[in-house]
């Protein structure tokens, strides 16, 4: 009988949508994820663009075991103005307490199993974006693009499953990456987007955020300049009526061992 197991992480995700006349210098977002598996020993987070360099993204979700998720970025959004059209909101880039510059959101996976039998990574959005009063953003859609894998080792790379993932079915699982037998061993960093500093020819998807006066916006947690990441975005149809407020959903990352 073939043995399979799942490693899952459930993370909250929120965006505050504000009237067009309002403005906030800092973003309104949650910084901590809820972990459904008790964390244990893990590989410390690494720089997704320089994977031999350790980084300090602060507290983050992780799982344990020989096949595990070491770290996954909590996807945040800056406060956004409600407009009639052009309703595409980029996520915020990953920041660090260390000197590492802003990076795209990423997932760090380690596979230490003998013979590297392979694994699959999936993503599921549990519910539609909604407020505490259950007002939904009807038709809102999360998109993940510009995926790429990096490692400080010499192992065979996992495959990012698609160039772009658009979550249009709530509760359905979407393939993100797959490692065939003999691939994906060691520690791999799977990013959506990249900075202009990357040395592997990935497109730059980060843009520094500035306020209406052209002043750099500062993240209150990291005390650093904020950047958007266009590779992960939320789009809301023009026909959807938006009530100002804070909308939340939950994403589940599923790491599945293959026999």
XYZ file of C-alpha atoms in Angstrom:
259
model
C 0.000 0.000 0.000
C 1.425 3.348 -1.016
C 2.008 5.837 1.766
C 0.927 9.455 1.339
C 0.681 12.311 3.765
C -0.265 15.972 3.680
C 1.278 19.010 5.288
C -1.068 21.999 5.409
C -0.827 25.640 6.436
C -3.834 27.935 6.763
C -3.125 31.666 6.590
C -5.465 34.662 6.887
C -5.344 37.273 4.129
C -6.962 40.709 4.294
C -7.405 43.912 2.298
C -8.936 47.194 3.485
C -10.964 48.946 0.771
C -11.496 52.643 1.437
C -13.563 55.455 -0.140
C -11.699 57.244 -2.892
C -11.539 60.420 -0.789
C -9.693 58.776 2.064
C -6.006 58.041 2.434
C -3.769 56.109 4.794
C 0.005 56.489 4.971
C 0.557 52.983 6.284
C -1.051 49.732 5.302
C -3.727 47.941 7.282
C -2.931 44.270 7.385
C -2.425 41.242 9.569
C 1.101 39.984 10.040
C 0.646 36.589 11.652
C -0.642 33.370 10.109
C -2.459 30.537 11.829
C -0.596 27.231 11.564
C -2.594 23.999 11.513
C 0.425 21.771 12.178
C 2.536 22.207 15.313
C 5.938 23.589 14.276
C 9.160 21.794 15.222
C 12.779 21.886 14.067
C 13.058 23.551 10.681
C 15.481 25.110 8.254
C 15.793 28.833 8.895
C 14.323 31.140 6.216
C 16.659 31.953 3.346
C 16.838 34.759 0.794
C 14.839 33.539 -2.245
C 17.203 35.381 -4.595
C 20.411 34.433 -2.753
C 19.475 31.092 -1.179
C 22.731 30.623 0.726
C 22.007 33.756 2.756
C 19.835 33.520 5.909
C 17.162 36.196 6.398
C 14.905 37.395 9.192
C 11.299 37.813 8.016
C 10.067 37.641 11.613
C 7.741 35.009 12.982
C 6.231 32.892 10.247
C 4.309 29.655 9.819
C 6.134 26.367 9.341
C 5.667 22.620 9.633
C 7.914 19.784 10.779
C 9.116 16.473 9.377
C 11.564 15.377 6.710
C 9.273 16.939 4.108
C 8.195 20.324 5.395
C 7.327 23.942 4.760
C 10.002 26.064 6.422
C 8.400 29.415 5.695
C 5.613 30.961 3.643
C 5.051 34.671 3.167
C 1.853 36.063 4.607
C 0.276 37.834 1.648
C -0.764 41.356 2.577
C -2.316 44.283 0.742
C -1.995 47.999 1.345
C -5.142 50.002 1.997
C -6.791 50.497 -1.390
C -9.079 53.187 -2.739
C -12.419 52.171 -4.202
C -12.631 53.134 -7.860
C -15.172 52.425 -10.568
C -12.676 50.677 -12.831
C -9.063 49.451 -12.819
C -9.814 47.374 -9.735
C -6.612 45.372 -9.645
C -4.761 45.559 -6.338
C -1.146 44.303 -6.130
C 0.038 42.609 -2.954
C 2.805 43.896 -0.736
C 6.347 42.587 -1.128
C 8.084 40.540 1.559
C 10.209 42.637 3.929
C 12.862 41.529 6.426
C 14.236 42.663 9.772
C 17.702 41.926 8.395
C 19.448 44.065 5.768
C 17.959 42.013 2.943
C 16.099 44.197 0.416
C 12.420 43.638 -0.380
C 11.601 40.378 -2.154
C 8.562 38.807 -3.746
C 6.346 36.537 -1.638
C 7.744 33.010 -1.467
C 7.427 29.520 0.001
C 10.447 27.627 1.341
C 10.246 23.828 1.190
C 12.764 21.274 2.481
C 12.762 17.600 1.495
C 15.257 15.420 3.380
C 13.663 12.049 2.582
C 15.825 9.242 1.280
C 15.821 8.783 -2.512
C 13.722 11.987 -2.994
C 10.421 10.349 -4.015
C 8.876 13.695 -4.982
C 6.145 16.065 -3.788
C 3.329 18.340 -4.923
C 2.400 21.816 -3.680
C -1.182 23.036 -3.970
C -3.052 26.179 -2.991
C -6.684 26.566 -1.974
C -8.759 29.638 -1.124
C -11.236 28.551 1.515
C -13.826 31.366 1.275
C -14.497 34.484 -0.751
C -13.239 37.807 0.594
C -15.791 39.127 3.074
C -16.150 41.466 6.037
C -16.974 40.470 9.599
C -20.584 41.265 8.681
C -20.375 38.701 5.827
C -20.449 41.291 3.048
C -18.672 39.565 0.157
C -16.531 40.869 -2.670
C -18.499 39.019 -5.293
C -16.317 37.761 -8.127
C -13.050 38.883 -6.522
C -10.169 36.822 -7.848
C -6.641 36.209 -6.581
C -3.903 35.669 -9.157
C -0.377 34.295 -8.755
C 2.075 34.854 -11.621
C 5.795 34.904 -12.456
C 6.543 31.733 -10.462
C 10.107 30.440 -10.311
C 12.218 28.101 -8.157
C 15.662 28.689 -6.686
C 18.076 26.771 -4.447
C 21.569 27.000 -3.052
C 22.110 23.316 -3.805
C 22.759 21.353 -6.976
C 19.665 19.153 -6.937
C 17.117 18.842 -9.716
C 14.595 21.660 -9.616
C 10.880 21.201 -8.986
C 8.571 22.501 -11.698
C 6.343 25.497 -11.126
C 3.067 24.140 -12.471
C 1.815 27.183 -14.380
C 3.019 30.617 -15.391
C -0.126 32.071 -13.825
C -2.696 30.768 -11.351
C -6.062 32.500 -11.182
C -8.268 31.287 -8.336
C -11.762 31.386 -9.780
C -13.229 28.447 -7.838
C -13.420 28.918 -4.084
C -12.622 25.715 -2.190
C -10.807 24.079 -5.127
C -7.126 23.138 -4.984
C -4.733 24.551 -7.576
C -1.395 22.991 -8.484
C 1.505 25.340 -7.728
C 4.607 23.165 -8.069
C 5.582 19.539 -8.522
C 8.797 17.625 -7.880
C 9.200 14.368 -9.766
C 11.147 11.419 -8.348
C 14.718 12.562 -7.794
C 13.809 16.266 -7.892
C 13.027 18.835 -5.232
C 15.440 17.404 -2.669
C 17.135 19.739 -0.220
C 15.777 23.234 0.291
C 13.911 25.080 -2.459
C 12.457 28.583 -2.552
C 9.418 29.126 -4.761
C 8.771 32.791 -5.519
C 6.002 34.722 -7.243
C 7.819 37.656 -8.795
C 11.289 39.044 -8.157
C 13.196 42.224 -7.358
C 15.373 44.138 -9.779
C 18.384 42.745 -7.871
C 17.834 39.156 -8.952
C 20.693 37.604 -10.919
C 18.706 34.948 -12.777
C 16.973 37.148 -15.318
C 13.541 37.163 -13.674
C 11.261 40.100 -14.456
C 11.144 42.794 -11.797
C 7.655 42.916 -10.235
C 8.390 45.175 -7.236
C 7.574 48.885 -7.105
C 8.275 51.219 -4.187
C 5.077 52.653 -2.695
C 4.768 56.409 -2.270
C 2.013 58.562 -0.835
C 0.170 61.337 -2.642
C 3.002 63.743 -1.841
C 5.636 61.427 -3.307
C 6.967 60.403 0.095
C 8.039 56.792 0.622
C 5.542 54.747 2.626
C 7.033 53.038 5.683
C 5.983 49.642 6.957
C 5.284 49.976 10.713
C 6.448 46.448 11.546
C 9.771 46.415 9.675
C 10.373 50.189 9.680
C 11.356 49.968 6.018
C 10.098 51.330 2.735
C 7.104 49.418 1.408
C 6.948 47.828 -2.043
C 4.111 46.359 -4.052
C 4.430 43.039 -5.887
C 2.414 42.905 -9.096
C 2.946 39.133 -9.460
C 0.284 38.508 -6.804
C -2.845 40.572 -7.183
C -6.537 40.790 -6.342
C -9.008 41.852 -9.015
C -12.610 42.931 -8.353
C -15.163 43.149 -11.198
C -16.513 46.609 -12.060
C -20.082 45.343 -11.542
C -19.340 44.371 -7.923
C -20.601 46.894 -5.397
C -17.901 47.564 -2.787
C -18.780 48.701 0.706
C -15.777 50.355 2.447
C -14.295 47.993 4.996
C -11.799 45.258 5.739
C -12.236 42.098 3.668
C -10.660 38.791 4.637
C -10.207 35.313 3.263
C -8.063 32.280 4.121
C -5.512 30.475 1.987
C -4.405 26.903 2.601
C -1.056 25.651 1.294
C -0.966 21.867 0.841
C 2.352 19.992 0.548
C 1.712 16.395 -0.505
C 4.289 13.642 -0.548
C 4.243 11.383 -3.590
C 5.130 7.697 -3.344
